[in-house]
Amino acid sequence: MRTGRLLGAGRTADVYELHADEGESGPHGHGGLDAETEAGAPEGAADSDGADRHTGRTGRIEPAGRTEPAGRTEPAGRTEPAGRTERAGRVGGGGAWVLRRYRDGWGDAAAEAEVMEYVRGHGYPVPRVHSASRSEMVLRRLSGPTLLEACAAGQVTPAEVGATLAQLLRTLHTVPPRRRPGARVLHLDLHPENVLLTPHGPQVIDWSNAEEGPPGLDWAVSAMILAQVAVDPTDTRAPMAHATLTSLLAHRPDHTMTHHHLTEASHRRASNPTMSPREIELLAKAEELIRDAPEKAAGL
């Protein structure tokens, strides 16, 4: 297995295309999890706060609420289209694969891969993981823009982006917990750059923050991420983020996100070492924006 060109660099990880050496049948050397033997589920890059791409830009756009649900299963034997400017290496199983490599001791790719394969086994739309170690993960390459890219290009509206995020959160929270009875699997970084619109529906990436807990915390973290952008007067994406946040909050189930969840989400964002001082300064205004949201704000 050879590592090809760098596809994207986020704040904590880099993503590379993979090529099989002559005679190789798959991406070896990244042991820990071999998803090719796992139960089937939908096939599915942004770092939590950066551009961590492993996707192409081809394919039709099908956000939630249009023609296909998030959890649609990919037809057997079908593979993703070519990537942005160059076809990814065909490494084992007839598919295109990429390597995600954490830098400087960040992350736990093996633990992240286990969560991804667990939710995938319950029908949730995530990329197929081939193998993983402590710092590296080999996973299926996807084709399609992020929700943010599609919205910026006018292919979907902010209202549709918010509705898609809401659908993905609701669907995720129907997955039974792995270890904690009464809890749910949480993504804790679900925002428009971590959802790819593939030809087979939205796919969720970057599960490095995933854990089990109350669904309201997941909604609160997604809302805080959007609100931080929405209250930043220097960010050209602010109007888009504000409209997306309004849609997300309008679609959340009643009494899901409490005052406690929002406070905890703000604390977690402030404690995130990848946050800049400027981003941390915006947290108070972001929290205020969410509390003042006209829809379903009584519980906050």
CSV table of C-alpha atoms in Angstrom, one decimal:
chain,number,residue,atom,x,y,z
A,1,MET,CA,0.0,0.0,0.0
A,2,ARG,CA,1.3,3.4,-1.0
A,3,THR,CA,0.2,6.7,0.4
A,4,GLY,CA,-0.7,9.1,-2.4
A,5,ARG,CA,-1.3,12.8,-2.5
A,6,LEU,CA,-2.5,14.8,0.4
A,7,LEU,CA,-6.3,15.4,0.0
A,8,GLY,CA,-6.8,17.7,2.9
A,9,ALA,CA,-5.3,19.0,6.2
A,10,GLY,CA,-7.4,19.8,9.2
A,11,ARG,CA,-6.3,21.1,12.6
A,12,THR,CA,-5.6,17.6,14.0
A,13,ALA,CA,-5.4,15.2,11.0
A,14,ASP,CA,-4.4,14.8,7.4
A,15,VAL,CA,-6.1,12.7,4.7
A,16,TYR,CA,-4.3,11.0,1.9
A,17,GLU,CA,-5.4,9.0,-1.1
A,18,LEU,CA,-4.2,5.4,-1.2
A,19,HIS,CA,-2.8,3.2,-4.0
A,20,ALA,CA,-2.2,-0.5,-4.0
A,21,ASP,CA,1.3,-1.7,-4.8
A,22,GLU,CA,1.5,-4.3,-7.5
A,23,GLY,CA,0.2,-7.6,-6.2
A,24,GLU,CA,-1.5,-6.1,-3.1
A,25,SER,CA,-5.2,-6.9,-2.6
A,26,GLY,CA,-5.9,-4.4,0.2
A,27,PRO,CA,-4.7,-1.7,2.5
A,28,HIS,CA,-2.6,-3.8,4.9
A,29,GLY,CA,-0.5,-2.5,7.7
A,30,HIS,CA,-3.3,-0.6,9.5
A,31,GLY,CA,-4.6,-3.4,11.6
A,32,GLY,CA,-7.2,-3.4,14.3
A,33,LEU,CA,-10.5,-3.4,12.4
A,34,ASP,CA,-11.3,-5.0,9.0
A,35,ALA,CA,-14.7,-3.8,8.0
A,36,GLU,CA,-14.9,-6.0,5.0
A,37,THR,CA,-16.0,-8.8,7.3
A,38,GLU,CA,-18.5,-6.7,9.2
A,39,ALA,CA,-22.3,-6.8,8.6
A,40,GLY,CA,-23.4,-4.7,5.7
A,41,ALA,CA,-24.8,-1.2,6.1
A,42,PRO,CA,-25.0,2.0,4.0
A,43,GLU,CA,-21.7,3.1,2.4
A,44,GLY,CA,-20.7,6.3,3.0
A,45,ALA,CA,-13.9,15.3,5.4
A,46,ALA,CA,-13.8,17.8,7.5
A,47,ASP,CA,-11.8,17.9,10.7
A,48,SER,CA,-13.9,19.1,13.6
A,49,ASP,CA,-12.8,22.6,12.9
A,50,GLY,CA,-10.9,22.5,9.6
A,51,ALA,CA,-10.9,21.2,6.0
A,52,ASP,CA,-10.2,17.5,6.3
A,53,ARG,CA,-11.4,16.4,2.9
A,54,HIS,CA,-11.6,12.9,1.5
A,55,THR,CA,-14.4,13.5,-1.0
A,56,GLY,CA,-14.9,14.3,-4.7
A,57,ARG,CA,-17.3,16.9,-6.0
A,58,THR,CA,-19.2,14.7,-8.5
A,59,GLY,CA,-22.7,13.3,-8.0
A,60,ARG,CA,-26.2,14.7,-7.6
A,61,ILE,CA,-27.3,16.5,-4.4
A,62,GLU,CA,-30.0,14.8,-2.3
A,63,PRO,CA,-30.4,16.5,1.1
A,64,ALA,CA,-32.8,15.3,3.7
A,65,GLY,CA,-36.5,15.8,2.8
A,66,ARG,CA,-36.0,15.6,-1.0
A,67,THR,CA,-35.9,12.2,-2.5
A,68,GLU,CA,-33.8,9.8,-0.3
A,69,PRO,CA,-33.6,9.2,3.4
A,70,ALA,CA,-30.2,9.5,5.2
A,71,GLY,CA,-29.9,5.8,5.8
A,72,ARG,CA,-30.4,4.4,2.2
A,73,THR,CA,-28.4,1.3,1.5
A,74,GLU,CA,-26.0,1.4,-1.5
A,75,PRO,CA,-26.7,-1.1,-4.2
A,76,ALA,CA,-24.5,-4.1,-4.0
A,77,GLY,CA,-21.3,-3.9,-6.1
A,78,ARG,CA,-21.6,-0.2,-6.8
A,79,THR,CA,-18.6,2.0,-6.1
A,80,GLU,CA,-18.2,5.7,-5.6
A,81,PRO,CA,-17.4,8.0,-8.5
A,82,ALA,CA,-14.0,9.5,-9.0
A,83,GLY,CA,-12.7,12.2,-6.6
A,84,ARG,CA,-12.1,15.9,-7.1
A,85,THR,CA,-9.4,16.0,-9.7
A,86,GLU,CA,-8.1,12.4,-9.8
A,87,ARG,CA,-9.4,9.0,-9.2
A,88,ALA,CA,-8.4,7.5,-5.9
A,89,GLY,CA,-6.4,4.3,-5.8
A,90,ARG,CA,-8.6,1.1,-6.0
A,91,VAL,CA,-7.4,-0.7,-2.9
A,92,GLY,CA,-9.1,-4.1,-2.2
A,93,GLY,CA,-12.8,-4.8,-2.6
A,94,GLY,CA,-13.1,-2.8,-5.8
A,95,GLY,CA,-13.5,0.5,-3.9
A,96,ALA,CA,-11.6,3.8,-3.4
A,97,TRP,CA,-10.0,4.2,0.0
A,98,VAL,CA,-8.2,7.0,1.8
A,99,LEU,CA,-6.0,7.2,4.9
A,100,ARG,CA,-6.8,9.5,7.7
A,101,ARG,CA,-3.7,10.1,9.9
A,102,TYR,CA,-3.8,12.0,13.2
A,103,ARG,CA,-0.9,14.4,14.0
A,104,ASP,CA,1.0,15.0,17.2
A,105,GLY,CA,-0.8,12.4,19.3
A,106,TRP,CA,-4.3,13.6,18.6
A,107,GLY,CA,-7.2,11.3,18.5
A,108,ASP,CA,-7.7,7.6,18.7
A,109,ALA,CA,-8.5,6.3,15.3
A,110,ALA,CA,-9.2,2.7,16.5
A,111,ALA,CA,-11.8,3.8,19.0
A,112,GLU,CA,-13.3,6.2,16.4
A,113,ALA,CA,-13.5,3.3,13.8
A,114,GLU,CA,-15.3,1.1,16.3
A,115,VAL,CA,-18.0,3.7,16.9
A,116,MET,CA,-18.4,4.2,13.1
A,117,GLU,CA,-18.8,0.5,12.4
A,118,TYR,CA,-21.2,0.2,15.3
A,119,VAL,CA,-23.6,2.8,14.1
A,120,ARG,CA,-23.1,1.7,10.5
A,121,GLY,CA,-24.2,-1.8,11.6
A,122,HIS,CA,-27.4,-0.2,12.8
A,123,GLY,CA,-28.0,1.4,9.4
A,124,TYR,CA,-26.6,4.8,10.1
A,125,PRO,CA,-24.9,6.5,7.1
A,126,VAL,CA,-21.1,6.6,7.7
A,127,PRO,CA,-18.2,5.6,5.5
A,128,ARG,CA,-17.1,2.0,5.6
A,129,VAL,CA,-13.9,1.5,7.7
A,130,HIS,CA,-11.4,-1.0,6.4
A,131,SER,CA,-8.9,-0.9,9.2
A,132,ALA,CA,-7.6,1.3,12.0
A,133,SER,CA,-4.8,1.7,14.4
A,134,ARG,CA,-4.2,4.2,17.2
A,135,SER,CA,-3.3,7.1,14.8
A,136,GLU,CA,-4.5,6.0,11.4
A,137,MET,CA,-7.7,4.9,9.7
A,138,VAL,CA,-8.3,3.5,6.3
A,139,LEU,CA,-11.9,4.2,5.1
A,140,ARG,CA,-14.0,4.4,2.0
A,141,ARG,CA,-13.6,7.5,-0.1
A,142,LEU,CA,-16.8,9.4,-0.6
A,143,SER,CA,-18.0,11.5,-3.5
A,144,GLY,CA,-19.9,14.7,-3.1
A,145,PRO,CA,-19.8,18.2,-1.5
A,146,THR,CA,-20.1,18.9,2.1
A,147,LEU,CA,-23.4,20.5,3.3
A,148,LEU,CA,-21.6,23.8,3.7
A,149,GLU,CA,-20.2,23.7,0.1
A,150,ALA,CA,-23.6,22.7,-1.3
A,151,CYS,CA,-25.2,25.6,0.5
A,152,ALA,CA,-22.6,28.1,-0.5
A,153,ALA,CA,-23.1,27.0,-4.1
A,154,GLY,CA,-26.8,27.5,-3.9
A,155,GLN,CA,-27.6,23.8,-4.3
A,156,VAL,CA,-29.4,23.6,-1.0
A,157,THR,CA,-30.9,26.2,1.2
A,158,PRO,CA,-29.9,26.9,4.8
A,159,ALA,CA,-33.3,25.7,5.9
A,160,GLU,CA,-32.6,22.4,4.1
A,161,VAL,CA,-29.2,22.2,5.8
A,162,GLY,CA,-30.7,22.6,9.2
A,163,ALA,CA,-33.4,20.1,8.4
A,164,THR,CA,-30.8,17.6,7.3
A,165,LEU,CA,-28.7,18.0,10.4
A,166,ALA,CA,-31.8,17.6,12.5
A,167,GLN,CA,-32.8,14.4,10.7
A,168,LEU,CA,-29.3,13.0,11.2
A,169,LEU,CA,-29.3,13.8,14.9
A,170,ARG,CA,-32.8,12.2,15.4
A,171,THR,CA,-31.8,9.1,13.5
A,172,LEU,CA,-28.5,8.7,15.3
A,173,HIS,CA,-30.3,8.9,18.7
A,174,THR,CA,-32.4,5.9,17.8
A,175,VAL,CA,-29.3,3.7,17.7
A,176,PRO,CA,-29.1,1.7,21.0
A,177,PRO,CA,-26.1,2.5,23.3
A,178,ARG,CA,-23.0,0.3,23.2
A,179,ARG,CA,-22.2,0.5,27.0
A,180,ARG,CA,-24.4,2.9,28.9
A,181,PRO,CA,-28.1,1.8,29.5
A,182,GLY,CA,-30.4,4.7,28.9
A,183,ALA,CA,-27.8,6.8,27.0
A,184,ARG,CA,-27.5,7.2,23.3
A,185,VAL,CA,-24.6,7.4,20.9
A,186,LEU,CA,-23.6,11.1,20.4
A,187,HIS,CA,-21.5,12.5,17.5
A,188,LEU,CA,-20.8,15.8,19.3
A,189,ASP,CA,-19.4,17.5,16.2
A,190,LEU,CA,-22.3,17.3,13.7
A,191,HIS,CA,-22.2,20.5,11.6
A,192,PRO,CA,-22.4,21.3,7.8
A,193,GLU,CA,-18.7,20.5,7.1
A,194,ASN,CA,-19.1,17.0,8.6
A,195,VAL,CA,-21.9,15.9,6.4
A,196,LEU,CA,-21.2,14.9,2.8
A,197,LEU,CA,-24.0,14.8,0.2
A,198,THR,CA,-23.2,11.7,-1.8
A,199,PRO,CA,-25.1,10.2,-4.7
A,200,HIS,CA,-26.8,7.9,-2.1
A,201,GLY,CA,-27.7,10.5,0.5
A,202,PRO,CA,-26.0,12.4,3.3
A,203,GLN,CA,-23.1,10.6,5.0
A,204,VAL,CA,-21.7,11.7,8.4
A,205,ILE,CA,-17.9,11.9,9.0
A,206,ASP,CA,-15.4,12.7,11.7
A,207,TRP,CA,-16.5,10.7,14.8
A,208,SER,CA,-13.5,11.7,16.9
A,209,ASN,CA,-15.6,13.3,19.6
A,210,ALA,CA,-18.2,10.6,19.8
A,211,GLU,CA,-19.4,9.2,23.1
A,212,GLU,CA,-22.5,8.1,24.9
A,213,GLY,CA,-24.8,10.4,26.8
A,214,PRO,CA,-28.1,12.4,26.5
A,215,PRO,CA,-29.3,13.4,23.0
A,216,GLY,CA,-29.8,17.0,24.2
A,217,LEU,CA,-26.1,17.5,24.5
A,218,ASP,CA,-25.6,16.5,20.9
A,219,TRP,CA,-28.2,19.0,19.7
A,220,ALA,CA,-26.6,21.7,21.9
A,221,VAL,CA,-23.1,21.1,20.5
A,222,SER,CA,-24.4,21.4,16.9
A,223,ALA,CA,-26.3,24.5,17.8
A,224,MET,CA,-23.3,26.1,19.5
A,225,ILE,CA,-21.0,25.4,16.5
A,226,LEU,CA,-23.5,27.1,14.2
A,227,ALA,CA,-24.1,30.0,16.6
A,228,GLN,CA,-20.4,30.8,17.0
A,229,VAL,CA,-20.3,31.5,13.2
A,230,ALA,CA,-23.7,33.2,13.2
A,231,VAL,CA,-22.6,35.8,15.8
A,232,ASP,CA,-19.3,36.6,14.2
A,233,PRO,CA,-19.7,39.9,12.2
A,234,THR,CA,-16.4,39.3,10.4
A,235,ASP,CA,-17.5,35.9,9.0
A,236,THR,CA,-19.2,36.0,5.6
A,237,ARG,CA,-20.9,32.7,6.5
A,238,ALA,CA,-22.8,34.3,9.4
A,239,PRO,CA,-26.2,34.8,7.7
A,240,MET,CA,-26.1,31.3,6.3
A,241,ALA,CA,-25.2,29.9,9.8
A,242,HIS,CA,-28.0,31.9,11.5
A,243,ALA,CA,-30.6,30.6,9.0
A,244,THR,CA,-29.3,27.1,9.4
A,245,LEU,CA,-29.4,27.4,13.2
A,246,THR,CA,-33.0,28.6,13.1
A,247,SER,CA,-34.0,25.6,11.0
A,248,LEU,CA,-32.1,23.2,13.2
A,249,LEU,CA,-33.8,24.5,16.4
A,250,ALA,CA,-37.2,24.5,14.7
A,251,HIS,CA,-36.8,20.8,13.9
A,252,ARG,CA,-35.6,19.6,17.3
A,253,PRO,CA,-37.9,17.4,19.4
A,254,ASP,CA,-39.7,19.2,22.3
A,255,HIS,CA,-37.7,19.3,25.6
A,256,THR,CA,-34.7,17.7,24.0
A,257,MET,CA,-32.1,20.4,24.7
A,258,THR,CA,-32.1,21.9,28.2
A,259,HIS,CA,-30.3,24.8,29.9
A,260,HIS,CA,-27.9,22.2,31.3
A,261,HIS,CA,-27.1,20.8,27.9
A,262,LEU,CA,-26.4,24.2,26.4
A,263,THR,CA,-24.1,25.1,29.3
A,264,GLU,CA,-22.2,21.9,29.0
A,265,ALA,CA,-21.9,22.4,25.2
A,266,SER,CA,-20.4,25.9,25.8
A,267,HIS,CA,-18.0,24.5,28.4
A,268,ARG,CA,-16.8,21.8,26.0
A,269,ARG,CA,-16.3,24.2,23.2
A,270,ALA,CA,-14.3,26.5,25.5
A,271,SER,CA,-12.2,23.5,26.6
A,272,ASN,CA,-11.4,22.4,23.1
A,273,PRO,CA,-7.7,23.1,22.5
A,274,THR,CA,-8.3,23.7,18.8
A,275,MET,CA,-10.4,26.8,19.5
A,276,SER,CA,-8.8,30.1,18.9
A,277,PRO,CA,-9.1,33.0,21.4
A,278,ARG,CA,-11.5,34.7,19.0
A,279,GLU,CA,-13.8,31.6,18.8
A,280,ILE,CA,-13.9,31.3,22.6
A,281,GLU,CA,-14.8,35.0,22.9
A,282,LEU,CA,-17.9,34.3,20.8
A,283,LEU,CA,-19.3,31.6,23.0
A,284,ALA,CA,-21.2,33.9,25.3
A,285,LYS,CA,-23.0,35.6,22.4
A,286,ALA,CA,-23.5,32.3,20.7
A,287,GLU,CA,-25.2,30.9,23.8
A,288,GLU,CA,-27.4,34.0,24.1
A,289,LEU,CA,-28.5,33.6,20.5
A,290,ILE,CA,-29.6,30.1,21.0
A,291,ARG,CA,-31.5,31.0,24.2
A,292,ASP,CA,-33.3,33.8,22.4
A,293,ALA,CA,-34.3,31.6,19.5
A,294,PRO,CA,-38.0,32.1,18.9
A,295,GLU,CA,-38.8,28.4,18.2
A,296,LYS,CA,-39.1,26.0,21.2
A,297,ALA,CA,-36.9,28.1,23.4
A,298,ALA,CA,-39.1,27.7,26.5
A,299,GLY,CA,-37.0,24.8,27.9
A,300,LEU,CA,-33.8,26.9,27.9
